[in-house]
PDB file of C-alpha atoms and ligand atoms in Angstrom:
ATOM      1  CA  UNK W 207       0.000   0.000   0.000  1.00  0.00           C
ATOM      2  CA  UNK W 208       1.230   3.493  -0.615  1.00  0.00           C
ATOM      3  CA  UNK W 209       0.709   6.978  -1.915  1.00  0.00           C
ATOM      4  CA  UNK W 210       1.639   8.229  -5.358  1.00  0.00           C
ATOM      5  CA  UNK W 211       3.497  11.563  -5.530  1.00  0.00           C
ATOM      6  CA  UNK W 212       1.709  14.818  -6.363  1.00  0.00           C
ATOM      7  CA  UNK W 213       1.943  15.553 -10.083  1.00  0.00           C
ATOM      8  CA  UNK W 214       2.817  11.977 -11.070  1.00  0.00           C
ATOM      9  CA  UNK W 215       1.212  10.276 -14.038  1.00  0.00           C
ATOM     10  CA  UNK W 216      -0.837   7.514 -12.373  1.00  0.00           C
ATOM     11  CA  UNK W 217      -0.368   4.837 -15.026  1.00  0.00           C
ATOM     12  CA  UNK W 218       3.364   5.490 -15.503  1.00  0.00           C
ATOM     13  CA  UNK W 219       3.984   5.637 -11.750  1.00  0.00           C
ATOM     14  CA  UNK W 220       2.157   2.358 -11.078  1.00  0.00           C
ATOM     15  CA  UNK W 221       4.059   0.758 -13.981  1.00  0.00           C
ATOM     16  CA  UNK W 222       7.367   1.982 -12.537  1.00  0.00           C
ATOM     17  CA  UNK W 223       6.503   0.468  -9.146  1.00  0.00           C
ATOM     18  CA  UNK W 224       5.696  -2.894 -10.768  1.00  0.00           C
ATOM     19  CA  UNK W 225       8.962  -2.834 -12.756  1.00  0.00           C
ATOM     20  CA  UNK W 226      11.014  -1.834  -9.709  1.00  0.00           C
ATOM     21  CA  UNK W 227       9.404  -4.442  -7.446  1.00  0.00           C
ATOM     22  CA  UNK W 228       9.361  -7.161 -10.095  1.00  0.00           C
ATOM     23  CA  UNK W 229       5.586  -7.605  -9.903  1.00  0.00           C
ATOM     24  CA  UNK W 230       4.477 -10.070 -12.572  1.00  0.00           C
ATOM     25  CA  UNK W 231       0.892 -10.630 -11.529  1.00  0.00           C
ATOM     26  CA  UNK W 232      -1.316  -8.575  -9.266  1.00  0.00           C
ATOM     27  CA  UNK W 233      -4.343  -6.490  -8.514  1.00  0.00           C
ATOM     28  CA  UNK W 234      -4.503  -2.714  -8.043  1.00  0.00           C
ATOM     29  CA  UNK W 235      -7.067  -0.542  -6.316  1.00  0.00           C
ATOM     30  CA  UNK W 236      -6.929   3.169  -5.645  1.00  0.00           C
ATOM     31  CA  UNK W 237      -8.859   6.198  -4.415  1.00  0.00           C
ATOM     32  CA  UNK W 238      -7.907   9.862  -4.354  1.00  0.00           C
ATOM     33  CA  UNK W 239      -8.088  12.818  -6.707  1.00  0.00           C
ATOM     34  CA  UNK W 240      -6.595  13.906 -10.009  1.00  0.00           C
ATOM     35  CA  UNK W 241      -5.651  17.310 -11.433  1.00  0.00           C
ATOM     36  CA  UNK W 242      -6.767  16.181 -14.875  1.00  0.00           C
ATOM     37  CA  UNK W 243      -7.564  12.930 -16.605  1.00  0.00           C
ATOM     38  CA  UNK W 244      -7.129  11.096 -19.853  1.00  0.00           C
ATOM     39  CA  UNK W 245      -9.421   8.131 -20.478  1.00  0.00           C
ATOM     40  CA  UNK W 246      -9.816   5.765 -23.366  1.00  0.00           C
ATOM     41  CA  UNK W 247     -12.826   4.048 -24.865  1.00  0.00           C
ATOM     42  CA  UNK W 248     -12.233   1.050 -27.077  1.00  0.00           C
ATOM     43  CA  UNK W 249     -14.211   1.265 -30.292  1.00  0.00           C
ATOM     44  CA  UNK W 250     -15.338  -2.300 -31.008  1.00  0.00           C
ATOM     45  CA  UNK W 251     -15.864  -1.582 -34.714  1.00  0.00           C
ATOM     46  CA  UNK W 252     -12.608   0.173 -35.594  1.00  0.00           C
ATOM     47  CA  UNK W 253     -10.510  -1.697 -32.956  1.00  0.00           C
ATOM     48  CA  UNK W 254      -9.032   1.635 -31.879  1.00  0.00           C
ATOM     49  CA  UNK W 255      -8.996   3.506 -28.584  1.00  0.00           C
ATOM     50  CA  UNK W 256     -10.768   6.871 -28.625  1.00  0.00           C
ATOM     51  CA  UNK W 257      -9.263   9.272 -26.101  1.00  0.00           C
ATOM     52  CA  UNK W 258     -11.195  11.576 -23.794  1.00  0.00           C
ATOM     53  CA  UNK W 259      -9.301  14.353 -22.014  1.00  0.00           C
ATOM     54  CA  UNK W 260     -10.878  16.023 -18.988  1.00  0.00           C
ATOM     55  CA  UNK W 261      -8.848  19.042 -17.973  1.00  0.00           C
ATOM     56  CA  UNK W 262     -10.170  19.714 -14.474  1.00  0.00           C
ATOM     57  CA  UNK W 263      -9.867  18.422 -10.899  1.00  0.00           C
ATOM     58  CA  UNK W 264     -11.819  15.254 -10.220  1.00  0.00           C
ATOM     59  CA  UNK W 265     -12.189  12.696  -7.449  1.00  0.00           C
ATOM     60  CA  UNK W 266     -11.033   9.160  -8.038  1.00  0.00           C
ATOM     61  CA  UNK W 267     -14.186   7.369  -6.927  1.00  0.00           C
ATOM     62  CA  UNK W 268     -12.510   4.129  -7.856  1.00  0.00           C
ATOM     63  CA  UNK W 269      -9.603   2.743  -9.789  1.00  0.00           C
ATOM     64  CA  UNK W 270      -9.306  -0.956 -10.335  1.00  0.00           C
ATOM     65  CA  UNK W 271      -6.843  -2.827 -12.464  1.00  0.00           C
ATOM     66  CA  UNK W 272      -4.532  -5.738 -12.881  1.00  0.00           C
ATOM     67  CA  UNK W 273      -0.894  -6.444 -13.581  1.00  0.00           C
ATOM     68  CA  UNK W 274       0.196  -9.185 -15.951  1.00  0.00           C
ATOM     69  CA  UNK W 275       2.943  -9.738 -18.498  1.00  0.00           C
ATOM     70  CA  UNK W 276       2.941  -8.201 -21.961  1.00  0.00           C
ATOM     71  CA  UNK W 277       6.047  -8.286 -24.192  1.00  0.00           C
ATOM     72  CA  UNK W 278       8.024  -9.741 -21.251  1.00  0.00           C
ATOM     73  CA  UNK W 279       7.299  -6.700 -19.068  1.00  0.00           C
ATOM     74  CA  UNK W 280       4.802  -5.997 -16.286  1.00  0.00           C
ATOM     75  CA  UNK W 281       1.760  -4.387 -17.907  1.00  0.00           C
ATOM     76  CA  UNK W 282      -1.066  -2.600 -16.112  1.00  0.00           C
ATOM     77  CA  UNK W 283      -4.626  -2.647 -17.357  1.00  0.00           C
ATOM     78  CA  UNK W 284      -6.764  -0.311 -15.248  1.00  0.00           C
ATOM     79  CA  UNK W 285     -10.138   1.368 -15.385  1.00  0.00           C
ATOM     80  CA  UNK W 286     -11.047   4.496 -13.442  1.00  0.00           C
ATOM     81  CA  UNK W 287     -14.228   6.182 -12.269  1.00  0.00           C
ATOM     82  CA  UNK W 288     -13.952   9.934 -11.661  1.00  0.00           C
ATOM     83  CA  UNK W 289     -16.493  12.374 -10.209  1.00  0.00           C
ATOM     84  CA  UNK W 290     -16.823  16.154 -10.401  1.00  0.00           C
ATOM     85  CA  UNK W 291     -18.110  18.775  -7.942  1.00  0.00           C
ATOM     86  CA  UNK W 292     -21.695  17.807  -8.696  1.00  0.00           C
ATOM     87  CA  UNK W 293     -21.044  14.113  -8.232  1.00  0.00           C
ATOM     88  CA  UNK W 294     -21.313  13.431 -11.921  1.00  0.00           C
ATOM     89  CA  UNK W 295     -19.119  10.694 -13.201  1.00  0.00           C
ATOM     90  CA  UNK W 296     -16.676   9.929 -15.961  1.00  0.00           C
ATOM     91  CA  UNK W 297     -15.167   6.558 -16.481  1.00  0.00           C
ATOM     92  CA  UNK W 298     -13.112   4.438 -18.757  1.00  0.00           C
ATOM     93  CA  UNK W 299      -9.840   2.775 -19.517  1.00  0.00           C
ATOM     94  CA  UNK W 300      -7.027   4.597 -17.718  1.00  0.00           C
ATOM     95  CA  UNK W 301      -4.594   6.226 -20.133  1.00  0.00           C
ATOM     96  CA  UNK W 302      -1.329   8.049 -19.535  1.00  0.00           C
ATOM     97  CA  UNK W 303      -1.888  11.738 -18.871  1.00  0.00           C
ATOM     98  CA  UNK W 304      -4.024  11.247 -15.760  1.00  0.00           C
ATOM     99  CA  UNK W 305      -2.202  13.330 -13.165  1.00  0.00           C
ATOM    100  CA  UNK W 306      -2.194  12.781  -9.383  1.00  0.00           C
ATOM    101  CA  UNK W 307      -3.459  15.379  -6.944  1.00  0.00           C
ATOM    102  CA  UNK W 308      -3.539  12.772  -4.181  1.00  0.00           C
ATOM    103  CA  UNK W 309      -3.650   9.039  -4.674  1.00  0.00           C
ATOM    104  CA  UNK W 310      -3.643   6.114  -2.253  1.00  0.00           C
ATOM    105  CA  UNK W 311      -3.217   2.682  -3.759  1.00  0.00           C
ATOM    106  CA  UNK W 312      -3.215  -0.972  -2.831  1.00  0.00           C
ATOM    107  CA  UNK W 313      -1.199  -3.377  -4.937  1.00  0.00           C
ATOM    108  CA  UNK W 314      -1.856  -7.015  -4.156  1.00  0.00           C
ATOM    109  CA  UNK W 315       0.792  -9.273  -5.616  1.00  0.00           C
ATOM    110  CA  UNK W 316       0.148 -12.839  -6.735  1.00  0.00           C
ATOM    111  CA  UNK W 317       3.295 -14.941  -6.575  1.00  0.00           C
ATOM    112  CA  UNK W 318       4.008 -18.165  -8.407  1.00  0.00           C
ATOM    113  CA  UNK W 319       1.760 -17.653 -11.416  1.00  0.00           C
ATOM    114  CA  UNK W 320       2.396 -15.911 -14.748  1.00  0.00           C
ATOM    115  CA  UNK W 321      -0.345 -14.674 -17.035  1.00  0.00           C
ATOM    116  CA  UNK W 322       0.744 -13.272 -20.382  1.00  0.00           C
ATOM    117  CA  UNK W 323      -1.089 -11.110 -22.876  1.00  0.00           C
ATOM    118  CA  UNK W 324      -1.176 -11.923 -26.547  1.00  0.00           C
ATOM    119  CA  UNK W 325      -2.979 -10.587 -29.590  1.00  0.00           C
ATOM    120  CA  UNK W 326      -6.602 -11.657 -29.937  1.00  0.00           C
ATOM    121  CA  UNK W 327      -7.870 -11.341 -33.525  1.00  0.00           C
ATOM    122  CA  UNK W 328     -11.553 -11.339 -32.511  1.00  0.00           C
ATOM    123  CA  UNK W 329     -11.217  -8.139 -30.465  1.00  0.00           C
ATOM    124  CA  UNK W 330      -7.970  -6.630 -31.693  1.00  0.00           C
ATOM    125  CA  UNK W 331      -6.833  -6.497 -28.067  1.00  0.00           C
ATOM    126  CA  UNK W 332      -3.889  -7.986 -26.202  1.00  0.00           C
ATOM    127  CA  UNK W 333      -5.782 -10.403 -23.986  1.00  0.00           C
ATOM    128  CA  UNK W 334      -5.132 -13.174 -21.511  1.00  0.00           C
ATOM    129  CA  UNK W 335      -5.424 -16.700 -22.781  1.00  0.00           C
ATOM    130  CA  UNK W 336      -8.878 -18.198 -22.221  1.00  0.00           C
ATOM    131  CA  UNK W 337      -9.030 -20.898 -19.582  1.00  0.00           C
TER     132      UNK W 337
HETATM  133 ZN1  LIG T   3      -9.452  -1.421 -20.575  1.00  0.00          ZN
END
């Protein structure tokens, strides 16, 4: 558990922690606030992410994600729910460019198991292997 530094890019900072600590598989949760956000929505027809930038302070009502291996490196896939001063929400796939105002996180590490991402032609995404 820990706190991300003010002004850090959430996704990059969490990735750096996973690299530094050698986390190969895990689960991330976080609450806090951001100075601004950058979210992505995956277009299921074009197989491309559409980016949404929200340039204002928001609460992190919830961030949940996982860590697995992609291209032999720890890779974080996270989604975030953000709320404004009226309690209205934004949400989506967490992209780089979401900047910490204050952020407390929990990273639960799973040892002894590796899950790798690989290209899935049906979705165009880098997915886990089906069980
Ligand atoms: Zn996603």
